[in-house]
Short mmCIF file of C-alpha atoms in Angstrom, two decimals:
data_model
loop_
_atom_site.label_atom_id
_atom_site.label_comp_id
_atom_site.label_asym_id
_atom_site.label_seq_id
_atom_site.Cartn_x
_atom_site.Cartn_y
_atom_site.Cartn_z
CA MET I 1 193.92 92.05 94.81
CA LYS I 2 192.22 91.47 91.48
CA VAL I 3 189.50 88.87 91.16
CA SER I 4 188.56 87.69 87.69
CA LYS I 5 185.48 85.71 86.77
CA LEU I 6 186.23 82.43 85.05
CA ASP I 7 184.24 81.02 82.20
CA ASN I 8 184.90 77.41 83.06
CA ASP I 9 183.23 74.07 82.66
CA ILE I 10 181.40 72.25 85.42
CA ARG I 11 184.29 69.86 86.16
CA THR I 12 186.72 72.74 86.65
CA LYS I 13 184.22 74.48 88.89
CA SER I 14 183.72 71.27 90.85
CA ILE I 15 187.47 70.93 91.42
CA MET I 16 187.71 74.57 92.52
CA PHE I 17 184.88 74.00 95.00
CA ALA I 18 186.60 70.89 96.35
CA HIS I 19 189.91 72.70 96.85
CA SER I 20 188.09 75.57 98.58
CA ALA I 21 186.29 73.09 100.82
CA ALA I 22 189.59 71.51 101.84
CA ALA I 23 191.05 74.94 102.62
CA TYR I 24 188.01 75.92 104.72
CA ARG I 25 188.30 72.61 106.55
CA SER I 26 191.95 73.30 107.32
CA VAL I 27 191.08 76.71 108.77
CA SER I 28 188.24 75.24 110.82
CA LEU I 29 190.62 72.63 112.27
CA GLN I 30 193.02 75.40 113.32
CA ILE I 31 190.23 77.41 114.94
CA ALA I 32 188.75 74.39 116.72
CA SER I 33 192.14 73.22 118.01
CA LYS I 34 191.82 72.81 121.76
CA ASP I 35 195.48 72.69 122.64
CA GLY I 36 195.21 74.51 125.92
CA GLU I 37 195.87 78.22 125.88
CA ASN I 38 195.61 78.61 122.09
CA PHE I 39 191.90 77.71 121.96
CA ASP I 40 189.75 80.81 121.48
CA LEU I 41 186.09 80.13 122.22
CA TRP I 42 184.97 83.36 120.53
CA ASN I 43 186.78 82.49 117.31
CA PHE I 44 185.25 79.04 117.34
CA MET I 45 181.72 80.32 117.98
CA PHE I 46 181.61 83.18 115.53
CA VAL I 47 184.08 82.06 112.86
CA GLY I 48 184.68 78.33 113.26
CA ALA I 49 181.09 77.12 112.96
CA PRO I 50 180.29 79.16 109.81
CA ILE I 51 183.55 77.98 108.26
CA MET I 52 182.60 74.38 109.06
CA HIS I 53 179.32 74.96 107.24
CA MET I 54 181.07 76.50 104.25
CA ALA I 55 183.48 73.58 103.97
CA LEU I 56 180.61 71.08 104.01
CA GLU I 57 178.52 73.06 101.57
CA LEU I 58 181.35 73.36 99.06
CA ILE I 59 182.39 69.70 99.10
CA VAL I 60 178.76 68.56 98.80
CA LYS I 61 178.23 70.89 95.84
CA ALA I 62 181.51 69.72 94.28
CA SER I 63 180.32 66.12 94.60
CA VAL I 64 176.97 66.88 93.02
CA MET I 65 178.65 68.67 90.10
CA LEU I 66 180.56 65.50 89.25
CA ASP I 67 177.25 63.69 88.65
CA ASP I 68 174.96 66.44 87.38
CA ALA I 69 176.43 68.69 84.69
CA THR I 70 173.24 70.81 84.76
CA TYR I 71 173.52 71.61 88.48
CA LYS I 72 173.95 75.30 89.27
CA PRO I 73 175.72 75.71 92.62
CA LYS I 74 174.01 79.02 93.43
CA ASP I 75 170.58 77.37 93.25
CA GLY I 76 169.20 76.40 96.62
CA GLY I 77 171.33 78.77 98.64
CA HIS I 78 173.07 77.34 101.69
CA LYS I 79 170.69 74.47 102.48
CA THR I 80 173.25 71.69 102.37
CA SER I 81 170.87 69.21 104.01
CA ASP I 82 168.31 69.71 101.21
CA LEU I 83 171.00 69.16 98.59
CA ILE I 84 172.14 65.96 100.31
CA LYS I 85 168.56 64.65 100.39
CA LYS I 86 167.94 65.56 96.76
CA TYR I 87 171.05 63.80 95.40
CA ALA I 88 171.45 60.95 97.92
CA ASP I 89 170.12 58.33 95.52
CA GLU I 90 172.50 59.45 92.75
CA VAL I 91 175.64 60.14 94.78
CA GLY I 92 176.29 57.17 97.05
CA VAL I 93 178.36 59.01 99.65
CA LEU I 94 175.50 61.47 100.17
CA LYS I 95 173.18 58.54 100.92
CA LEU I 96 175.51 57.47 103.73
CA ILE I 97 175.33 60.96 105.20
CA ARG I 98 171.57 61.35 104.67
CA ASP I 99 170.95 58.07 106.51
CA ASP I 100 173.11 59.06 109.51
CA THR I 101 170.99 61.11 111.91
CA GLU I 102 174.00 62.39 113.85
CA LYS I 103 175.64 63.75 110.70
CA MET I 104 172.44 65.28 109.34
CA SER I 105 171.68 66.87 112.70
CA LEU I 106 175.05 68.63 112.72
CA ILE I 107 174.61 69.77 109.11
CA LYS I 108 171.20 71.26 109.93
CA GLU I 109 172.58 73.03 113.01
CA LEU I 110 175.43 74.47 110.94
CA GLU I 111 172.88 75.76 108.39
CA VAL I 112 171.11 77.70 111.14
CA GLY I 113 174.44 78.98 112.43
CA TRP I 114 175.57 80.06 108.96
CA GLU I 115 173.13 82.97 109.03
CA GLY I 116 172.48 83.34 112.73
CA LEU I 117 176.05 83.49 113.99
CA ARG I 118 177.21 85.88 111.30
CA TYR I 119 174.37 88.29 112.05
CA GLY I 120 174.35 87.94 115.84
CA GLU I 121 170.97 86.22 115.88
CA CYS I 122 171.91 83.05 117.77
CA GLY I 123 174.41 81.49 120.12
CA ILE I 124 176.19 78.16 119.99
CA GLN I 125 176.94 75.27 122.29
CA SER I 126 179.39 72.52 121.48
CA ASP I 127 180.56 69.54 123.49
CA GLY I 128 183.49 68.81 121.22
CA LYS I 129 181.71 65.87 119.60
CA ASP I 130 180.65 68.20 116.79
CA SER I 131 184.24 68.57 115.62
CA ARG I 132 184.59 64.79 115.44
CA VAL I 133 181.37 64.41 113.46
CA PHE I 134 182.39 67.27 111.16
CA ASN I 135 185.77 65.64 110.52
CA ASP I 136 184.13 62.27 109.87
CA ILE I 137 181.84 63.85 107.28
CA MET I 138 184.66 65.78 105.61
CA GLU I 139 186.98 62.75 105.46
CA LEU I 140 184.19 60.71 103.91
CA LEU I 141 183.27 63.37 101.34
CA ILE I 142 186.84 64.36 100.43
CA GLY I 143 187.98 60.75 100.15
CA GLU I 144 185.08 59.83 97.90
CA TYR I 145 185.53 63.00 95.85
CA GLN I 146 189.18 62.15 95.24
CA LYS I 147 188.26 58.64 94.08
CA ARG I 148 185.51 59.82 91.75
CA SER I 149 187.36 62.83 90.34
CA GLY I 150 190.80 61.24 90.06
CA LEU I 151 192.40 64.04 92.09
CA ARG I 152 195.28 62.85 94.23
CA THR I 153 195.36 65.70 96.68
CA LEU I 154 192.96 68.20 98.17
#
């Protein structure tokens, strides 16, 4: 494999983030699938939750980049909740998420899990509702991103 750095504009980077977010979401849906014998709790705990966080982080950053050409996606690290709060008044869909305590609670838990689960510093509990809330957030963000960016598919 050869990975090359791109010298691209903010819109291109935003679109790349959005496509990556959609791909991470797809993987998280496969991992979280509870279709009987194919569900693997260990995969969900140690891989699924961090992937959920990554999908959310990337689509939020992609959305912000559409409105703020000066935004640098590496600034602020992985604190998606802080980014949502900062841009909620400028990016309408982020205001909807910021004002929903259930959605923000999940996002904050996923932030903790992003580091903690990958480094064996925490455990996880899920009642299945988290997957529904995650999917609600992603559908909202992806749908709005498509409208604002003009992309037909993600």
